[in-house]
């Protein structure tokens, strides 16, 4: 019998789909590296989300593993190189969470521009921060999208059609369809940072994008610009960002992802009024989780059928 270990909770419909197709399913909740290295023995498939870490140690402990399935997008918790070297396939469902992350990104943009979280905090302690609550409109402003893939393009579409923003973008390759559909303009990274009123990051985390936004890049941004990151925390040098926000090189930031997660208690970011923080909830909607759970189960079943391990 084909055995699958679910190492981070997926939607129950996904679990049902696996079982109804004859797979034997076990569940554990985000085990540590050592625990997973022990548990993985005997399983043909492993399902994870952004956690747990699937390290070389885990992969080398696996004796039957054929496939690692990520219920979502972003495989930075998986040592893909180690998996490949042992002929283990890594599959994802990259479309499942796009809309949810894009909508959260727009939410953070508005929350930072209109100081929503700050006003909420002040009112709860009895203040009426009308004067200090003055923000800026997004309509007519320039949105700079770094990484115009699925989520970046989706954010650009909402910003253009829903908020009347102008779009500039920087990505590995030019996207003619984006330029045509949204009248988006391709700019080199430095130019984008100098131009945009709102900069939003949507690259995947790689060796190239790690600390892509560092002190030098932050200093290029306009003093009244804001920075949004719903991609991966390590794309930004956090220490440089804290400095930029404290010293007013930029006006504010909206963050869903951090170099260290959970964000440590009393982290300097939590002391700043011009920052809106969410705890990596980009894909945390009913819809995205159901889609991710069902789609990854479908892909796994298909994978095992192709390998003729399932009928
Ligand atoms: P994608 O692969 O469709 O898009 C990434 C884009 O970044 C691509 O267009 C690629 O060309 C570009 N890119 C990569 N490296 C680059 C570089 N060095 N310079 C310039 N551009 C570069 O991915 P996606 O589905 O749009 O996801 C984007 C990011 O969102 C990923 O980092 C993913 O991990 C993250 N994400 C976060 C959450 C969350 O909960 N906050 C949920 C899902 C995805």
mmCIF file of C-alpha atoms and ligand atoms in Angstrom:
data_model
loop_
_atom_site.group_PDB
_atom_site.id
_atom_site.type_symbol
_atom_site.label_atom_id
_atom_site.label_comp_id
_atom_site.label_asym_id
_atom_site.label_seq_id
_atom_site.Cartn_x
_atom_site.Cartn_y
_atom_site.Cartn_z
ATOM 1 C CA UNK A 1 0.000 0.000 0.000
ATOM 2 C CA UNK A 2 1.184 3.505 -0.830
ATOM 3 C CA UNK A 3 1.820 5.460 2.362
ATOM 4 C CA UNK A 4 1.676 9.237 2.692
ATOM 5 C CA UNK A 5 2.782 11.298 5.684
ATOM 6 C CA UNK A 6 1.021 14.638 6.111
ATOM 7 C CA UNK A 7 3.485 16.676 8.177
ATOM 8 C CA UNK A 8 1.504 19.934 8.279
ATOM 9 C CA UNK A 9 -2.281 20.056 8.410
ATOM 10 C CA UNK A 10 -4.066 20.263 5.058
ATOM 11 C CA UNK A 11 -7.785 20.732 4.345
ATOM 12 C CA UNK A 12 -9.873 17.707 5.279
ATOM 13 C CA UNK A 13 -11.207 17.430 1.721
ATOM 14 C CA UNK A 14 -7.614 16.806 0.588
ATOM 15 C CA UNK A 15 -7.168 14.080 3.229
ATOM 16 C CA UNK A 16 -10.459 12.451 2.164
ATOM 17 C CA UNK A 17 -9.393 12.517 -1.469
ATOM 18 C CA UNK A 18 -6.158 10.690 -0.645
ATOM 19 C CA UNK A 19 -7.959 8.062 1.421
ATOM 20 C CA UNK A 20 -10.726 7.506 -1.122
ATOM 21 C CA UNK A 21 -8.070 6.802 -3.727
ATOM 22 C CA UNK A 22 -6.646 4.025 -1.598
ATOM 23 C CA UNK A 23 -3.657 5.782 -0.036
ATOM 24 C CA UNK A 24 -2.725 5.082 3.575
ATOM 25 C CA UNK A 25 -2.478 8.430 5.328
ATOM 26 C CA UNK A 26 -0.819 9.406 8.624
ATOM 27 C CA UNK A 27 -0.746 12.877 10.122
ATOM 28 C CA UNK A 28 1.715 14.705 12.360
ATOM 29 C CA UNK A 29 1.829 18.375 13.210
ATOM 30 C CA UNK A 30 5.010 20.081 11.977
ATOM 31 C CA UNK A 31 7.617 17.808 13.577
ATOM 32 C CA UNK A 32 11.186 18.916 14.266
ATOM 33 C CA UNK A 33 13.997 17.903 11.910
ATOM 34 C CA UNK A 34 15.025 14.972 14.129
ATOM 35 C CA UNK A 35 11.435 13.804 14.594
ATOM 36 C CA UNK A 36 10.729 13.955 10.860
ATOM 37 C CA UNK A 37 13.984 12.149 10.033
ATOM 38 C CA UNK A 38 12.746 9.293 12.219
ATOM 39 C CA UNK A 39 9.094 9.413 11.127
ATOM 40 C CA UNK A 40 9.717 9.519 7.388
ATOM 41 C CA UNK A 41 10.895 5.920 7.172
ATOM 42 C CA UNK A 42 8.487 3.708 5.217
ATOM 43 C CA UNK A 43 6.558 6.555 3.551
ATOM 44 C CA UNK A 44 6.335 6.980 -0.222
ATOM 45 C CA UNK A 45 4.950 10.503 -0.143
ATOM 46 C CA UNK A 46 5.380 13.484 2.200
ATOM 47 C CA UNK A 47 3.024 16.478 2.322
ATOM 48 C CA UNK A 48 4.213 19.765 3.856
ATOM 49 C CA UNK A 49 3.241 23.447 3.800
ATOM 50 C CA UNK A 50 5.763 26.229 4.573
ATOM 51 C CA UNK A 51 6.697 23.998 7.525
ATOM 52 C CA UNK A 52 8.222 21.651 8.595
ATOM 53 C CA UNK A 53 11.788 21.875 7.307
ATOM 54 C CA UNK A 54 12.627 19.043 4.955
ATOM 55 C CA UNK A 55 16.398 19.077 5.259
ATOM 56 C CA UNK A 56 19.110 16.900 3.707
ATOM 57 C CA UNK A 57 19.142 14.919 6.944
ATOM 58 C CA UNK A 58 15.412 14.173 6.625
ATOM 59 C CA UNK A 59 15.767 13.282 2.943
ATOM 60 C CA UNK A 60 18.737 11.011 3.555
ATOM 61 C CA UNK A 61 16.855 9.205 6.345
ATOM 62 C CA UNK A 62 13.959 8.411 4.002
ATOM 63 C CA UNK A 63 14.104 4.873 2.676
ATOM 64 C CA UNK A 64 11.024 4.734 0.432
ATOM 65 C CA UNK A 65 10.276 8.373 -0.332
ATOM 66 C CA UNK A 66 9.432 9.152 -3.973
ATOM 67 C CA UNK A 67 7.752 12.531 -3.762
ATOM 68 C CA UNK A 68 7.567 15.622 -1.536
ATOM 69 C CA UNK A 69 4.357 17.569 -2.050
ATOM 70 C CA UNK A 70 4.160 21.210 -0.979
ATOM 71 C CA UNK A 71 0.544 22.304 -0.416
ATOM 72 C CA UNK A 72 1.139 25.812 -1.704
ATOM 73 C CA UNK A 73 4.001 27.697 -3.322
ATOM 74 C CA UNK A 74 7.583 28.437 -2.221
ATOM 75 C CA UNK A 75 9.874 25.467 -1.569
ATOM 76 C CA UNK A 76 12.450 27.273 0.566
ATOM 77 C CA UNK A 77 11.710 24.883 3.485
ATOM 78 C CA UNK A 78 12.696 21.932 1.294
ATOM 79 C CA UNK A 79 16.266 21.014 0.334
ATOM 80 C CA UNK A 80 15.320 20.548 -3.321
ATOM 81 C CA UNK A 81 18.923 19.836 -4.297
ATOM 82 C CA UNK A 82 19.155 16.961 -1.820
ATOM 83 C CA UNK A 83 15.786 15.627 -3.006
ATOM 84 C CA UNK A 84 16.833 15.727 -6.664
ATOM 85 C CA UNK A 85 20.123 13.999 -5.935
ATOM 86 C CA UNK A 86 18.138 11.058 -4.558
ATOM 87 C CA UNK A 87 15.615 11.100 -7.409
ATOM 88 C CA UNK A 88 12.821 12.377 -5.146
ATOM 89 C CA UNK A 89 10.386 14.616 -6.961
ATOM 90 C CA UNK A 90 9.137 17.901 -5.442
ATOM 91 C CA UNK A 91 5.662 19.019 -6.505
ATOM 92 C CA UNK A 92 3.717 22.187 -5.664
ATOM 93 C CA UNK A 93 0.327 23.766 -6.330
ATOM 94 C CA UNK A 94 1.497 27.265 -7.152
ATOM 95 C CA UNK A 95 -1.864 28.688 -8.239
ATOM 96 C CA UNK A 96 -3.805 27.741 -5.111
ATOM 97 C CA UNK A 97 -2.857 30.717 -2.933
ATOM 98 C CA UNK A 98 -2.309 33.507 -5.484
ATOM 99 C CA UNK A 99 -5.594 35.371 -4.950
ATOM 100 C CA UNK A 100 -5.360 35.265 -1.151
ATOM 101 C CA UNK A 101 -1.785 36.604 -1.053
ATOM 102 C CA UNK A 102 -2.621 39.298 -3.610
ATOM 103 C CA UNK A 103 -5.640 40.441 -1.592
ATOM 104 C CA UNK A 104 -3.610 40.574 1.642
ATOM 105 C CA UNK A 105 -0.972 42.630 -0.173
ATOM 106 C CA UNK A 106 -3.583 45.185 -1.222
ATOM 107 C CA UNK A 107 -4.916 45.172 2.340
ATOM 108 C CA UNK A 108 -1.464 45.943 3.726
ATOM 109 C CA UNK A 109 -0.957 48.716 1.171
ATOM 110 C CA UNK A 110 -4.165 50.434 2.238
ATOM 111 C CA UNK A 111 -3.538 49.748 5.945
ATOM 112 C CA UNK A 112 -0.108 51.417 5.776
ATOM 113 C CA UNK A 113 -1.137 54.304 3.500
ATOM 114 C CA UNK A 114 -4.179 55.111 5.683
ATOM 115 C CA UNK A 115 -2.579 54.220 9.044
ATOM 116 C CA UNK A 116 -5.443 51.869 9.855
ATOM 117 C CA UNK A 117 -3.607 49.713 12.404
ATOM 118 C CA UNK A 118 -2.111 52.763 14.124
ATOM 119 C CA UNK A 119 -5.532 54.456 14.441
ATOM 120 C CA UNK A 120 -7.083 51.228 15.729
ATOM 121 C CA UNK A 121 -4.374 50.896 18.403
ATOM 122 C CA UNK A 122 -4.727 54.510 19.483
ATOM 123 C CA UNK A 123 -8.529 54.370 19.713
ATOM 124 C CA UNK A 124 -8.404 51.250 21.856
ATOM 125 C CA UNK A 125 -6.382 53.188 24.396
ATOM 126 C CA UNK A 126 -8.972 55.973 24.374
ATOM 127 C CA UNK A 127 -7.323 58.413 21.951
ATOM 128 C CA UNK A 128 -8.880 60.114 18.898
ATOM 129 C CA UNK A 129 -5.909 60.248 16.483
ATOM 130 C CA UNK A 130 -7.629 62.168 13.681
ATOM 131 C CA UNK A 131 -4.695 64.482 13.044
ATOM 132 C CA UNK A 132 -1.991 61.860 13.278
ATOM 133 C CA UNK A 133 -4.136 59.531 11.223
ATOM 134 C CA UNK A 134 -3.673 61.509 8.032
ATOM 135 C CA UNK A 135 -2.434 59.269 5.250
ATOM 136 C CA UNK A 136 -2.253 59.322 1.461
ATOM 137 C CA UNK A 137 -4.366 58.109 -1.456
ATOM 138 C CA UNK A 138 -3.196 55.250 -3.622
ATOM 139 C CA UNK A 139 -5.144 56.409 -6.672
ATOM 140 C CA UNK A 140 -2.826 58.010 -9.213
ATOM 141 C CA UNK A 141 0.311 56.778 -7.401
ATOM 142 C CA UNK A 142 2.940 54.452 -8.845
ATOM 143 C CA UNK A 143 3.103 50.835 -7.707
ATOM 144 C CA UNK A 144 6.499 49.162 -8.129
ATOM 145 C CA UNK A 145 6.192 45.378 -8.348
ATOM 146 C CA UNK A 146 9.386 43.421 -7.696
ATOM 147 C CA UNK A 147 8.871 39.927 -9.121
ATOM 148 C CA UNK A 148 6.021 39.951 -11.615
ATOM 149 C CA UNK A 149 5.022 36.285 -11.349
ATOM 150 C CA UNK A 150 1.600 34.941 -10.363
ATOM 151 C CA UNK A 151 1.119 37.036 -7.199
ATOM 152 C CA UNK A 152 2.954 40.135 -8.438
ATOM 153 C CA UNK A 153 0.843 40.248 -11.607
ATOM 154 C CA UNK A 154 -2.334 39.660 -9.630
ATOM 155 C CA UNK A 155 -1.520 42.551 -7.273
ATOM 156 C CA UNK A 156 -0.691 44.751 -10.264
ATOM 157 C CA UNK A 157 -4.078 43.952 -11.853
ATOM 158 C CA UNK A 158 -6.064 44.865 -8.722
ATOM 159 C CA UNK A 159 -3.977 48.010 -8.201
ATOM 160 C CA UNK A 160 -4.458 49.124 -11.801
ATOM 161 C CA UNK A 161 -8.137 48.313 -12.241
ATOM 162 C CA UNK A 162 -9.337 48.753 -8.664
ATOM 163 C CA UNK A 163 -7.156 51.573 -7.394
ATOM 164 C CA UNK A 164 -6.189 53.457 -10.538
ATOM 165 C CA UNK A 165 -2.468 53.074 -9.828
ATOM 166 C CA UNK A 166 0.259 53.249 -12.438
ATOM 167 C CA UNK A 167 2.380 50.096 -12.620
ATOM 168 C CA UNK A 168 6.148 49.698 -12.968
ATOM 169 C CA UNK A 169 7.803 46.347 -12.479
ATOM 170 C CA UNK A 170 11.137 44.567 -12.220
ATOM 171 C CA UNK A 171 11.469 40.831 -12.807
ATOM 172 C CA UNK A 172 13.934 38.286 -14.156
ATOM 173 C CA UNK A 173 12.374 38.607 -17.587
ATOM 174 C CA UNK A 174 10.134 41.193 -19.210
ATOM 175 C CA UNK A 175 6.429 40.380 -19.390
ATOM 176 C CA UNK A 176 5.033 41.800 -22.634
ATOM 177 C CA UNK A 177 1.482 40.742 -21.742
ATOM 178 C CA UNK A 178 1.690 42.731 -18.493
ATOM 179 C CA UNK A 179 2.942 45.764 -20.367
ATOM 180 C CA UNK A 180 0.089 45.426 -22.848
ATOM 181 C CA UNK A 181 -2.717 44.578 -20.433
ATOM 182 C CA UNK A 182 -1.853 47.035 -17.655
ATOM 183 C CA UNK A 183 0.290 49.550 -19.479
ATOM 184 C CA UNK A 184 3.004 48.452 -17.044
ATOM 185 C CA UNK A 185 6.520 49.733 -17.535
ATOM 186 C CA UNK A 186 9.609 47.590 -17.001
ATOM 187 C CA UNK A 187 12.339 49.322 -14.958
ATOM 188 C CA UNK A 188 15.703 48.152 -13.624
ATOM 189 C CA UNK A 189 15.504 47.583 -9.845
ATOM 190 C CA UNK A 190 17.240 50.818 -8.830
ATOM 191 C CA UNK A 191 15.010 52.882 -11.125
ATOM 192 C CA UNK A 192 11.900 51.187 -9.774
ATOM 193 C CA UNK A 193 12.938 51.964 -6.197
ATOM 194 C CA UNK A 194 13.570 55.617 -7.060
ATOM 195 C CA UNK A 195 10.222 55.927 -8.881
ATOM 196 C CA UNK A 196 7.571 53.996 -6.968
ATOM 197 C CA UNK A 197 5.310 55.366 -4.232
ATOM 198 C CA UNK A 198 4.482 51.844 -3.122
ATOM 199 C CA UNK A 199 7.017 49.039 -3.558
ATOM 200 C CA UNK A 200 5.691 45.493 -3.233
ATOM 201 C CA UNK A 201 7.891 42.379 -3.230
ATOM 202 C CA UNK A 202 6.832 39.101 -4.860
ATOM 203 C CA UNK A 203 10.039 37.262 -5.762
ATOM 204 C CA UNK A 204 10.754 33.749 -4.587
ATOM 205 C CA UNK A 205 13.541 33.381 -2.019
ATOM 206 C CA UNK A 206 16.776 32.245 -3.670
ATOM 207 C CA UNK A 207 20.469 32.945 -3.129
ATOM 208 C CA UNK A 208 20.068 35.862 -5.525
ATOM 209 C CA UNK A 209 17.052 37.413 -3.821
ATOM 210 C CA UNK A 210 18.274 36.960 -0.221
ATOM 211 C CA UNK A 211 18.717 40.520 1.144
ATOM 212 C CA UNK A 212 17.932 41.871 -2.305
ATOM 213 C CA UNK A 213 16.476 44.878 -0.464
ATOM 214 C CA UNK A 214 19.352 46.055 1.715
ATOM 215 C CA UNK A 215 20.466 49.396 3.103
ATOM 216 C CA UNK A 216 21.718 50.640 -0.270
ATOM 217 C CA UNK A 217 18.409 49.795 -1.971
ATOM 218 C CA UNK A 218 16.266 51.226 0.830
ATOM 219 C CA UNK A 219 18.159 54.504 0.561
ATOM 220 C CA UNK A 220 17.087 54.753 -3.079
ATOM 221 C CA UNK A 221 13.379 54.791 -2.176
ATOM 222 C CA UNK A 222 11.420 58.022 -1.866
ATOM 223 C CA UNK A 223 11.068 59.310 1.679
ATOM 224 C CA UNK A 224 7.273 59.220 1.363
ATOM 225 C CA UNK A 225 7.172 55.740 -0.174
ATOM 226 C CA UNK A 226 6.016 52.561 1.543
ATOM 227 C CA UNK A 227 7.312 49.004 1.253
ATOM 228 C CA UNK A 228 5.151 45.867 1.334
ATOM 229 C CA UNK A 229 6.526 42.338 1.663
ATOM 230 C CA UNK A 230 4.320 39.249 1.460
ATOM 231 C CA UNK A 231 6.973 37.067 -0.249
ATOM 232 C CA UNK A 232 9.663 35.803 2.146
ATOM 233 C CA UNK A 233 11.224 37.701 5.044
ATOM 234 C CA UNK A 234 14.847 37.147 4.046
ATOM 235 C CA UNK A 235 14.394 39.078 0.809
ATOM 236 C CA UNK A 236 14.762 42.180 3.005
ATOM 237 C CA UNK A 237 17.669 42.892 5.351
ATOM 238 C CA UNK A 238 15.537 43.418 8.469
ATOM 239 C CA UNK A 239 18.151 45.454 10.361
ATOM 240 C CA UNK A 240 18.408 47.863 7.441
ATOM 241 C CA UNK A 241 14.614 48.090 7.236
ATOM 242 C CA UNK A 242 14.300 48.933 10.932
ATOM 243 C CA UNK A 243 16.892 51.684 10.432
ATOM 244 C CA UNK A 244 15.054 52.994 7.357
ATOM 245 C CA UNK A 245 11.745 53.142 9.227
ATOM 246 C CA UNK A 246 13.240 54.713 12.357
ATOM 247 C CA UNK A 247 15.272 57.308 10.499
ATOM 248 C CA UNK A 248 12.559 58.123 7.965
ATOM 249 C CA UNK A 249 14.300 57.027 4.751
ATOM 250 C CA UNK A 250 10.883 55.571 3.888
ATOM 251 C CA UNK A 251 7.415 56.339 5.264
ATOM 252 C CA UNK A 252 6.194 52.914 6.285
ATOM 253 C CA UNK A 253 6.034 49.189 5.707
ATOM 254 C CA UNK A 254 3.516 46.369 5.643
ATOM 255 C CA UNK A 255 4.964 42.938 6.379
ATOM 256 C CA UNK A 256 3.538 39.428 6.413
ATOM 257 C CA UNK A 257 6.851 37.550 6.414
ATOM 258 C CA UNK A 258 10.017 37.800 8.513
ATOM 259 C CA UNK A 259 13.601 36.577 8.566
ATOM 260 C CA UNK A 260 12.775 34.853 11.825
ATOM 261 C CA UNK A 261 9.313 33.364 12.296
ATOM 262 C CA UNK A 262 7.536 33.672 14.635
ATOM 263 C CA UNK A 263 8.784 37.262 14.870
ATOM 264 C CA UNK A 264 10.541 37.401 18.261
ATOM 265 C CA UNK A 265 8.591 39.093 21.028
ATOM 266 C CA UNK A 266 9.685 42.730 21.481
ATOM 267 C CA UNK A 267 11.373 42.785 18.076
ATOM 268 C CA UNK A 268 12.208 46.391 17.062
ATOM 269 C CA UNK A 269 9.576 46.197 14.285
ATOM 270 C CA UNK A 270 6.852 45.833 16.907
ATOM 271 C CA UNK A 271 7.860 49.192 18.410
ATOM 272 C CA UNK A 272 7.340 51.198 15.235
ATOM 273 C CA UNK A 273 4.035 52.946 14.516
ATOM 274 C CA UNK A 274 4.629 53.162 10.773
ATOM 275 C CA UNK A 275 4.618 49.387 10.313
ATOM 276 C CA UNK A 276 1.691 47.027 9.883
ATOM 277 C CA UNK A 277 2.487 43.432 10.807
ATOM 278 C CA UNK A 278 0.633 40.213 10.043
ATOM 279 C CA UNK A 279 1.832 36.730 11.076
ATOM 280 C CA UNK A 280 2.462 35.042 7.678
ATOM 281 C CA UNK A 281 -1.245 34.818 6.853
ATOM 282 C CA UNK A 282 -0.937 35.419 3.097
ATOM 283 C CA UNK A 283 -2.386 32.029 2.245
ATOM 284 C CA UNK A 284 -4.510 31.724 5.378
ATOM 285 C CA UNK A 285 -7.999 31.862 3.925
ATOM 286 C CA UNK A 286 -10.610 29.094 3.791
ATOM 287 C CA UNK A 287 -10.546 29.241 0.026
ATOM 288 C CA UNK A 288 -6.768 29.042 -0.419
ATOM 289 C CA UNK A 289 -6.379 26.246 2.121
ATOM 290 C CA UNK A 290 -9.164 24.185 0.584
ATOM 291 C CA UNK A 291 -7.744 24.734 -2.898
ATOM 292 C CA UNK A 292 -4.200 23.884 -1.782
ATOM 293 C CA UNK A 293 -5.293 20.753 0.108
ATOM 294 C CA UNK A 294 -7.472 19.380 -2.670
ATOM 295 C CA UNK A 295 -5.096 20.278 -5.515
ATOM 296 C CA UNK A 296 -2.039 18.764 -3.812
ATOM 297 C CA UNK A 297 -3.999 15.566 -3.066
ATOM 298 C CA UNK A 298 -5.110 15.378 -6.714
ATOM 299 C CA UNK A 299 -1.534 15.854 -7.897
ATOM 300 C CA UNK A 300 -0.224 13.170 -5.548
ATOM 301 C CA UNK A 301 -2.860 10.663 -6.652
ATOM 302 C CA UNK A 302 -2.019 11.466 -10.279
ATOM 303 C CA UNK A 303 1.697 11.037 -9.519
ATOM 304 C CA UNK A 304 1.243 7.602 -7.952
ATOM 305 C CA UNK A 305 -1.085 6.536 -10.785
ATOM 306 C CA UNK A 306 1.532 7.521 -13.350
ATOM 307 C CA UNK A 307 4.092 5.489 -11.430
ATOM 308 C CA UNK A 308 1.579 2.637 -11.547
ATOM 309 C CA UNK A 309 1.572 2.342 -7.779
ATOM 310 C CA UNK A 310 -2.144 3.159 -7.721
ATOM 311 C CA UNK A 311 -4.989 2.063 -9.973
HETATM 312 P P1 LIG B 1 6.220 33.139 -9.065
HETATM 313 O O1 LIG B 1 7.289 32.155 -9.264
HETATM 314 O O2 LIG B 1 5.014 33.075 -9.957
HETATM 315 O O3 LIG B 1 6.801 34.618 -9.169
HETATM 316 C C1 LIG B 1 8.069 34.994 -8.699
HETATM 317 C C2 LIG B 1 8.599 36.034 -9.665
HETATM 318 O O4 LIG B 1 9.815 36.539 -9.150
HETATM 319 C C3 LIG B 1 8.892 35.478 -11.069
HETATM 320 O O5 LIG B 1 8.295 36.301 -12.036
HETATM 321 C C4 LIG B 1 10.412 35.530 -11.166
HETATM 322 O O6 LIG B 1 10.831 35.817 -12.472
HETATM 323 C C5 LIG B 1 10.729 36.691 -10.210
HETATM 324 N N1 LIG B 1 12.093 36.593 -9.722
HETATM 325 C C6 LIG B 1 12.712 35.539 -9.153
HETATM 326 N N2 LIG B 1 13.989 35.854 -8.859
HETATM 327 C C7 LIG B 1 14.176 37.133 -9.233
HETATM 328 C C8 LIG B 1 15.275 38.022 -9.192
HETATM 329 N N3 LIG B 1 16.449 37.633 -8.698
HETATM 330 N N4 LIG B 1 15.086 39.264 -9.660
HETATM 331 C C9 LIG B 1 13.906 39.644 -10.154
HETATM 332 N N5 LIG B 1 12.826 38.855 -10.235
HETATM 333 C C10 LIG B 1 12.954 37.609 -9.769
HETATM 334 O O7 LIG B 1 5.777 33.018 -7.534
HETATM 335 P P2 LIG B 1 4.414 33.505 -6.851
HETATM 336 O O8 LIG B 1 3.446 32.376 -6.830
HETATM 337 O O9 LIG B 1 4.003 34.803 -7.437
HETATM 338 O O10 LIG B 1 4.937 33.711 -5.352
HETATM 339 C C11 LIG B 1 5.773 34.816 -5.039
HETATM 340 C C12 LIG B 1 6.290 34.772 -3.619
HETATM 341 O O11 LIG B 1 5.211 34.767 -2.688
HETATM 342 C C13 LIG B 1 7.129 33.550 -3.258
HETATM 343 O O12 LIG B 1 8.272 34.028 -2.529
HETATM 344 C C14 LIG B 1 6.298 32.778 -2.317
HETATM 345 O O13 LIG B 1 7.110 32.080 -1.411
HETATM 346 C C15 LIG B 1 5.521 33.900 -1.639
HETATM 347 N N6 LIG B 1 4.279 33.440 -1.001
HETATM 348 C C16 LIG B 1 3.974 33.945 0.218
HETATM 349 C C17 LIG B 1 2.800 33.547 0.852
HETATM 350 C C18 LIG B 1 2.416 34.110 2.190
HETATM 351 O O14 LIG B 1 1.748 33.434 2.950
HETATM 352 N N7 LIG B 1 2.771 35.334 2.504
HETATM 353 C C19 LIG B 1 1.961 32.606 0.242
HETATM 354 C C20 LIG B 1 2.282 32.141 -1.033
HETATM 355 C C21 LIG B 1 3.463 32.570 -1.639
#
